[in-house]
Coordinates of C-alpha atoms and ligand atoms in Angstrom, one line a residue:
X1 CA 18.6 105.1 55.5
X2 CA 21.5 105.2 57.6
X3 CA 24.1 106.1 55.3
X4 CA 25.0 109.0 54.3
X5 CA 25.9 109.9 50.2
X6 CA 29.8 110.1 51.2
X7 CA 29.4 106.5 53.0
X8 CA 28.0 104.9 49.7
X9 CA 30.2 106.2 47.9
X10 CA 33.6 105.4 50.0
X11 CA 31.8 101.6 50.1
X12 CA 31.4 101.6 46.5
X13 CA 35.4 102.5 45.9
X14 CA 35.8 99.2 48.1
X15 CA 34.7 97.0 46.0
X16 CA 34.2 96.1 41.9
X17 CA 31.0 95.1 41.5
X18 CA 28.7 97.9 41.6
X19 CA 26.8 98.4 45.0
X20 CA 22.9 98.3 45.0
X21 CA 21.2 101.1 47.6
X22 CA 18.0 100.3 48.6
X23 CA 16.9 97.4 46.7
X24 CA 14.0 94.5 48.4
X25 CA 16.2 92.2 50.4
X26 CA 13.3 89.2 49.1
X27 CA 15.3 89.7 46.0
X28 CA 18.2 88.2 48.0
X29 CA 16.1 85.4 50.1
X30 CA 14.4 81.8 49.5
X31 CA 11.4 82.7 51.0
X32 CA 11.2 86.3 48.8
X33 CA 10.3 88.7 51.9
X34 CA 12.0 91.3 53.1
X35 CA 11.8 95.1 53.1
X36 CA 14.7 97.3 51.4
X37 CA 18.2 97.5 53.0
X38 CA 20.4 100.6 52.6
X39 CA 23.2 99.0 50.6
X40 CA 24.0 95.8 48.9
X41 CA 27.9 95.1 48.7
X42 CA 29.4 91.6 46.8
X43 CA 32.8 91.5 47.7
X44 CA 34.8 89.3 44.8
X45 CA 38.1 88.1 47.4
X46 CA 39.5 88.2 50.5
X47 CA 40.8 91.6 50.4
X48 CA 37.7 93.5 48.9
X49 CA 36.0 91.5 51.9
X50 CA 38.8 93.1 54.5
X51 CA 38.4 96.7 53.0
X52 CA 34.4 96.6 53.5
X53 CA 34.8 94.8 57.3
X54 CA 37.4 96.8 58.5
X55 CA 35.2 100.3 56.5
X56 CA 32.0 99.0 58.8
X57 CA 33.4 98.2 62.0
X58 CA 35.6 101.3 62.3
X59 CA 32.7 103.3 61.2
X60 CA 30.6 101.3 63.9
X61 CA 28.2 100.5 60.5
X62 CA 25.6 97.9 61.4
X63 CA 26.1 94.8 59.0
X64 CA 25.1 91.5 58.4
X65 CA 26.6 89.3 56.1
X66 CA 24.5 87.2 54.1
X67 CA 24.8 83.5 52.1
X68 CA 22.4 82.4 49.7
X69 CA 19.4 83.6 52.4
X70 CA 17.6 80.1 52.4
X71 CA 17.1 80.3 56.0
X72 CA 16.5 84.1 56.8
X73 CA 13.8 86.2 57.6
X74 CA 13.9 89.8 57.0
X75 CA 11.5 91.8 58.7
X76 CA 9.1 94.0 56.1
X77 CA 10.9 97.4 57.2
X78 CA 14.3 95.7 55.5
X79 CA 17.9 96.7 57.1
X80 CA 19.1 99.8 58.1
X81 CA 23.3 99.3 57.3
X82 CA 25.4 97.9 54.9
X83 CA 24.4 93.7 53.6
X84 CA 27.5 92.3 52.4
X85 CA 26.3 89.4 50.2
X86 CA 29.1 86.4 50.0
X87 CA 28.1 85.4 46.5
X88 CA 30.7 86.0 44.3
X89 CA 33.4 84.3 47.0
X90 CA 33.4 81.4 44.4
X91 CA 36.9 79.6 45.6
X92 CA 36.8 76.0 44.5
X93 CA 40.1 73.9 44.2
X94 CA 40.5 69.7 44.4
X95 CA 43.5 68.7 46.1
X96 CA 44.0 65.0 45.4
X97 CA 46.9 62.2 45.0
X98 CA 46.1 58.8 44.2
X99 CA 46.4 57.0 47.4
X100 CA 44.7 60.0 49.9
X101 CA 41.2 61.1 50.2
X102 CA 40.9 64.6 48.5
X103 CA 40.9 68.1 49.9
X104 CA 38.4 70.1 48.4
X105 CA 38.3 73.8 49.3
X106 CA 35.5 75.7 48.9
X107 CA 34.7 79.6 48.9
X108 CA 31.4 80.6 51.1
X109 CA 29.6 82.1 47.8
X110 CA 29.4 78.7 46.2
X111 CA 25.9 76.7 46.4
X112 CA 26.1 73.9 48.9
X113 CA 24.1 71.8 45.8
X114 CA 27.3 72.7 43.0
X115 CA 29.5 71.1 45.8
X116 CA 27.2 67.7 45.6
X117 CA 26.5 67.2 42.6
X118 CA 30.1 68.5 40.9
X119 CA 32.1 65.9 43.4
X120 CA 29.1 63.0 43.0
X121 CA 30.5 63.4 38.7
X122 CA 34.1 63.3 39.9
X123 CA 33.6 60.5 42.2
X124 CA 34.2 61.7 45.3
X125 CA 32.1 60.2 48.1
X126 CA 30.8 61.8 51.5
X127 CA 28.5 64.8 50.4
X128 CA 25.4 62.5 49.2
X129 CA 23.2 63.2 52.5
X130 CA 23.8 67.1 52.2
X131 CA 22.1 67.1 48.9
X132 CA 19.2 68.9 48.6
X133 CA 20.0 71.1 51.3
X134 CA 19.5 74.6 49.6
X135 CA 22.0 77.7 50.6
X136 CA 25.4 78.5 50.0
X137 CA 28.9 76.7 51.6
X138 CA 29.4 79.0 54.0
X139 CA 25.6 79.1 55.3
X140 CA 25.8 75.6 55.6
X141 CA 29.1 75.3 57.3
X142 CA 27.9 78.1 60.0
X143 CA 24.6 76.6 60.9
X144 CA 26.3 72.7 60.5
X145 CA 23.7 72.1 57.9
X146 CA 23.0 68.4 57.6
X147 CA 20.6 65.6 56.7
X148 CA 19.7 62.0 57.6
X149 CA 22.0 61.8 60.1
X150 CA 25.2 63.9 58.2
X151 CA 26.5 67.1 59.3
X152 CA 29.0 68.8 57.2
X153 CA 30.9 69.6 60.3
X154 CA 31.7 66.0 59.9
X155 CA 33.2 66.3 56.6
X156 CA 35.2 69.5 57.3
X157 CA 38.9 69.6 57.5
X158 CA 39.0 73.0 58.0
X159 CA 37.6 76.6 58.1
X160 CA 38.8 79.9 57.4
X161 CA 37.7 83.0 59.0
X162 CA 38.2 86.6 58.6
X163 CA 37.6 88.7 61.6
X164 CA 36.3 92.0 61.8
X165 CA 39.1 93.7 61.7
X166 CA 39.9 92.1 58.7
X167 CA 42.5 89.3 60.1
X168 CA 42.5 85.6 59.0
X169 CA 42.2 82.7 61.0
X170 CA 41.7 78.8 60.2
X171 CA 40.4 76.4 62.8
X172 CA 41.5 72.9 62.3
X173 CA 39.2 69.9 62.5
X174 CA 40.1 69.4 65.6
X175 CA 39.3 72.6 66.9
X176 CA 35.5 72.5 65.5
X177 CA 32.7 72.5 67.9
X178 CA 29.0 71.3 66.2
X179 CA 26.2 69.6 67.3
X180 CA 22.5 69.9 65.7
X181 CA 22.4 72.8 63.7
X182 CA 25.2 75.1 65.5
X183 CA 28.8 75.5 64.6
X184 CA 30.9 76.9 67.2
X185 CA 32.8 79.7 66.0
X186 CA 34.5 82.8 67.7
X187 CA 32.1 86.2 67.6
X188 CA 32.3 88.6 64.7
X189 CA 34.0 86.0 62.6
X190 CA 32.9 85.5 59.0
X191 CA 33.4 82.2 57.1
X192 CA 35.3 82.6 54.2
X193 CA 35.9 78.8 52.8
X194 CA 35.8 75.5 54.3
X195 CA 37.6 72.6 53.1
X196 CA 36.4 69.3 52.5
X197 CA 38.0 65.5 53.0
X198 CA 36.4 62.8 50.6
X199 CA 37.2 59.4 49.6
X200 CA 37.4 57.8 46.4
X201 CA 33.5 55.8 45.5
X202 CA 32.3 54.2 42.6
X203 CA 30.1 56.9 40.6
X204 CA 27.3 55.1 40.0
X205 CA 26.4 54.2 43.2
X206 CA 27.2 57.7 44.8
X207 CA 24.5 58.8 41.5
X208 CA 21.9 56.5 42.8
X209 CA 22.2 57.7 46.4
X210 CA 21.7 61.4 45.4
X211 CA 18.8 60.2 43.4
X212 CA 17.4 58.6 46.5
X213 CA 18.2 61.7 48.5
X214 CA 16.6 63.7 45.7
X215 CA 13.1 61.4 45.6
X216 CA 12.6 61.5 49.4
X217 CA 13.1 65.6 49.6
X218 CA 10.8 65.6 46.8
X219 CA 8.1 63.3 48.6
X220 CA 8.2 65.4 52.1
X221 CA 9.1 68.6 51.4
X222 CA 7.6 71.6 49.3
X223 CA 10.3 71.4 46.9
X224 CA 9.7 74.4 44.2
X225 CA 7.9 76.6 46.8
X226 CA 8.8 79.7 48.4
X227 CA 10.1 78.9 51.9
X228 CA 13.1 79.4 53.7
X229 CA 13.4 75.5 55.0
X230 CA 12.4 74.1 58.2
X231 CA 11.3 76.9 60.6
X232 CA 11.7 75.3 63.9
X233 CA 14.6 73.1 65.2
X234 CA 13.3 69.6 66.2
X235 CA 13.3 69.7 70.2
X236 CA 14.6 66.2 70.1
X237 CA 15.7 63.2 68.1
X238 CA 12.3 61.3 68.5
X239 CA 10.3 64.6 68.7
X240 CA 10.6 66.3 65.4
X241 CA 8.9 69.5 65.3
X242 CA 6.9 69.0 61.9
X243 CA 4.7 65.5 64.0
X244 CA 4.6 67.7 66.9
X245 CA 3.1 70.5 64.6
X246 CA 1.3 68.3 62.0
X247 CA -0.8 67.0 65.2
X248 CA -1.9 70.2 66.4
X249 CA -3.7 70.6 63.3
X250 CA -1.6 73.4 61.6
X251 CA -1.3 71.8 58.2
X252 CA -2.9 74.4 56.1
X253 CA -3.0 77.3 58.3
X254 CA -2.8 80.9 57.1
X255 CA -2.0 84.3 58.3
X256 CA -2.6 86.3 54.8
X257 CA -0.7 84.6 52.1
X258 CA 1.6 82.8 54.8
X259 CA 0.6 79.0 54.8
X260 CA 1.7 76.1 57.1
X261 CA 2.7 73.5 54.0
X262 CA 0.5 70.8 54.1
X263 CA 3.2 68.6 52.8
X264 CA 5.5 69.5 56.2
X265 CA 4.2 71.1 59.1
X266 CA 8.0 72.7 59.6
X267 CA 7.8 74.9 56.8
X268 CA 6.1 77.9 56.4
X269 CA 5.1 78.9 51.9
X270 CA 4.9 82.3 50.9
X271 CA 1.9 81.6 48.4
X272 CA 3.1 85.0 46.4
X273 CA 2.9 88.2 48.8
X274 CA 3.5 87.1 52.4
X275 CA 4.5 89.4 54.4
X276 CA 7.5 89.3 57.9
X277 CA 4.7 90.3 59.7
X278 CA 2.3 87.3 58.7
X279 CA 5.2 84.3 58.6
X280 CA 5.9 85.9 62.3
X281 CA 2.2 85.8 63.3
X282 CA 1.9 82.2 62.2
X283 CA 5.6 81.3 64.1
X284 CA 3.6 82.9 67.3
X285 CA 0.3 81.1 66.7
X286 CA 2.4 77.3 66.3
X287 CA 4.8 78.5 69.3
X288 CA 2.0 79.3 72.0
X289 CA 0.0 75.8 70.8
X290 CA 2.9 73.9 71.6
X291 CA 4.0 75.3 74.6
X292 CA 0.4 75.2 75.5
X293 CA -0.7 71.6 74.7
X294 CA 2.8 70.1 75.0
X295 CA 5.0 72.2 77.1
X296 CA 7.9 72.3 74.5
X297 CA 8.9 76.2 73.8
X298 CA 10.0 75.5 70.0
X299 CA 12.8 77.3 68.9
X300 CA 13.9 78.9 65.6
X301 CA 15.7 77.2 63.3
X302 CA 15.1 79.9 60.3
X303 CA 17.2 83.3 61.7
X304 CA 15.0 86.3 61.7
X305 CA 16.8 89.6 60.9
X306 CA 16.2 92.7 62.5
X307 CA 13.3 91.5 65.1
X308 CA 14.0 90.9 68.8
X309 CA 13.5 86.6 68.5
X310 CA 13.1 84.2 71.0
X311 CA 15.4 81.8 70.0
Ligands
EPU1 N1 6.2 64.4 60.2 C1 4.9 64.4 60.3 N2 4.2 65.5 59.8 C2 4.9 66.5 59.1 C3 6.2 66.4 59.0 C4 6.9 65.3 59.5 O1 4.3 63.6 61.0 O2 4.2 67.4 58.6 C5 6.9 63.2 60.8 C6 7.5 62.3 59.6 O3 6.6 61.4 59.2 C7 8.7 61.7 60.3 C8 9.1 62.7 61.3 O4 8.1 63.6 61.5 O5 8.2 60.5 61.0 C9 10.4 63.5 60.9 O6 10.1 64.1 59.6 P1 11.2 64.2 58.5 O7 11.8 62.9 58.2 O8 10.6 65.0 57.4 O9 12.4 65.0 59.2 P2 12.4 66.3 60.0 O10 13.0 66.0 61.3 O11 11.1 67.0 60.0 C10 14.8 67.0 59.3 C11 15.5 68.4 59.1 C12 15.3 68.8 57.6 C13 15.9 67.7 56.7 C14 15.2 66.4 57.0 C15 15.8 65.2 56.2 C16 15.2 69.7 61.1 C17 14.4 70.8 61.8 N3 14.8 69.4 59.9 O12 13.4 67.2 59.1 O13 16.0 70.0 57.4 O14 15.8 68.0 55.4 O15 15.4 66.1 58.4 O16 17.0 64.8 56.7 O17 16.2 69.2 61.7 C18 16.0 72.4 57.2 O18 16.9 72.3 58.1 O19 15.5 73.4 56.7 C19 15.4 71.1 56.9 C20 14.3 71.0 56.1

C-alpha cells in the first residue's frame, strides 16, 4: 500500500460512491486474475472524474483508469495506486431528426454490447459487426475495437477527453487517427464519451445480422469462458495469429490452470485459479515458438498491467 489513511480518505470525499481499499482486481477483469490494488474509485460524472485526476496527478499518485477489464492483465501482486473504474460514466443520449443519420452519444462506463443491441431495437444500423465484442465504450473506442472488417473508429463522430489536469477536449472525426487495434489519442488523456453517426435500417434485417454475428462468435470463440479476448494482435491480414499458433501445436497447452483454448489458439482460459504468472509463462512459451519457427515476434494485443511487456 501506497496510500496513506489521510489519502483514502481525501479520495473518498471526492467522490459518492464508496471507495473499495484493497479489494482482488480479478473482481474487476474478464479473465478473473489479478492481485489486490490499493483503492477502487467509481467516479459518477465529469466533475467527480476531474476532482480524482487533478487529486492523483498533483499528488504524483500512480493511476490507471480501467473500462470493463476485458482485455487486461493484472499481475498477481495487484496495483500499488489509486484504479479509477469508468463504470458508472453511463451517458447515453439519441440525437435524431427524420431526414439525418442519428448522433448517439455514449458515456465510457456503458457496455460496448448495450450500445448494439439497444440501437439494433431502435433501428439504427452500423454497430452490427462490433457485436459480441465484450468491454465497455470507452475500452473499445481506445483500442479501435472492431470485427470482420469494422472498426468503431469508423463509426465515431467524435470523442471527448479529459486531461489530467482535469481539462476537456473533443477531437472531431476528422482529427481521429486508427488503424488495427490503436486509436491515436494525446498522452494522459482519458475517454470520457464518444459519439456515434447511424443510419436509419430496417430492424429485422439489422436482427438477423447480429444473430449471424452472434452464431459465428459462438462457433470460434470460447464464448462463456474466462478470458480476456484474443491475446496477440494478428501480425498481418492473411497471417492471423490464432493459424499461426494453432499450427505450432498449442491448442490445449497449460501452464497450471492457464490453458491455450482449443477452440482459438488466440485466447488464453483461466480454467478457475490461473494465475498472472502462469497466463505470462504460456504468452512466453507461444512468443519464443513463433519467433523461433517463423520469425514473427507476436505482439500483445491483451494490455498487461504493472509488468515490464514487450509489446
Ligand atoms: N484459425 C485457426 N486456428 C485457430 C484460430 C483461427 O486456424 O485456433 C484460423 C481461422 O480458421 C481463420 C483465421 O485463422 O482462417 C482467422 O481466424 P478468425 O476468423 O477467428 O479471426 P482472428 O483473426 O483470429 C479476429 C480478431 C477477433 C475478432 C475476430 C472476428 C484479432 C487479434 N482478433 O480474430 O478479436 O473477434 O477477428 O472478427 O484481430 C479480440 O480482439 O479480442 C478478438 C477476439
Amino acid at each position: 500500500m501506497i496510500l496513506t489513511p489521510v489519502q483514502i480518505r481525501e479520495i473518498s470525499g471526492l467522490v459518492k460512491k464508496p471507495v473499495s481499499v484493497g479489494v482482488p482486481l480479478s473482481r474487476y477483469t474478464s479473465f478473473r486474475i489479478g492481485g489486490p490494488a490499493d483503492l477502487v474509485v467509481e467516479p459518477k460524472s465529469s466533475d467527480e472524474l476531474r476532482s480524482l485526476l487533478c487529486y492523483v496527478s498533483e499528488g504524483k499518485i500512480p493511476y490507471l483508469v480501467l473500462g470493463a477489464g476485458t482485455n487486461v492483465l493484472f499481475l498477481d501482486e495487484g496495483f500499488r495506486g489509486v484504479v479509477i473504474r469508468m463504470s458508472q460514466m453511463g451517458r447515453f443520449e439519441i440525437q435524431e431528426n427524420r431526414k439525418e443519420p442519428a448522433k448517439v452519444t455514449v458515456g465510457a462506463g456503458v457496455p460496448l454490447q448495450f450500445v448494439v443491441g439497444g440501437m439494433a431495437r431502435l433501428g439504427w444500423k452500423g454497430t452490427e459487426a462490433l457485436c459480441g465484442i465484450p468491454g465497455s465504450f470507452g475500452g473499445a473506442i481506445a483500442t479501435n475495437a472492431g470485427a470482420s472488417g469494422l472498426w468503431i473508429g469508423q463509426l465515431l463522430s467524435q470523442v471527448k477527453m479529459m486531461s489530467i489536469a482535469g481539462q476537456e477536449l473533443i477531437l472531431e472525426r476528422e482529427n481521429l487517427e486508427y488503424c488495427y487495434r490503436h486509436m491515436e489519442l494525446p498522452p494522459n488523456n482519458v475517454v470520457l464519451e464518444g459519439t456515434l453517426i447511424l443510419n436509419r435500417g430496417d430492424p429485422e434485417s439489422i436482427q438477423a445480422d447480429l444473430e449471424k454475428a452472434r452464431t459465428a462468435r459462438r462457433r470460434t470463440q470460447p464464448i462463456g469462458r474466462l478470458s480476456a479476448g484474443c491475446v496477440f494482435k494478428n501480425p498481418s491480414e492473411d497471417r492471423p495469429a490464432g493459424a499461426i499458433i494453432d499450427r505450432l501445436g498449442f491448442k490445449g497447452e497449460t501452464v497450471g490452470d492457464a490453458q491455450v483454448s482449443d477452440l482459438h489458439a488466440n485466447f488464453i482460459i483461466n480454467r478457475g485459479r490461473a494465475t498472472a504468472a502462469q497466463v505470462m509463462e504460456l504468452i512466453e512459451r507461444i512468443r519464443a515458438k513463433v519467433k523461433d519457427q517463423e520469425g514473427i515476434d507476436l505482439e500483445l494485443e491483451l494490455r498487461m498491467v504493472g509488468a515490464p511487456t514487450k509489446a
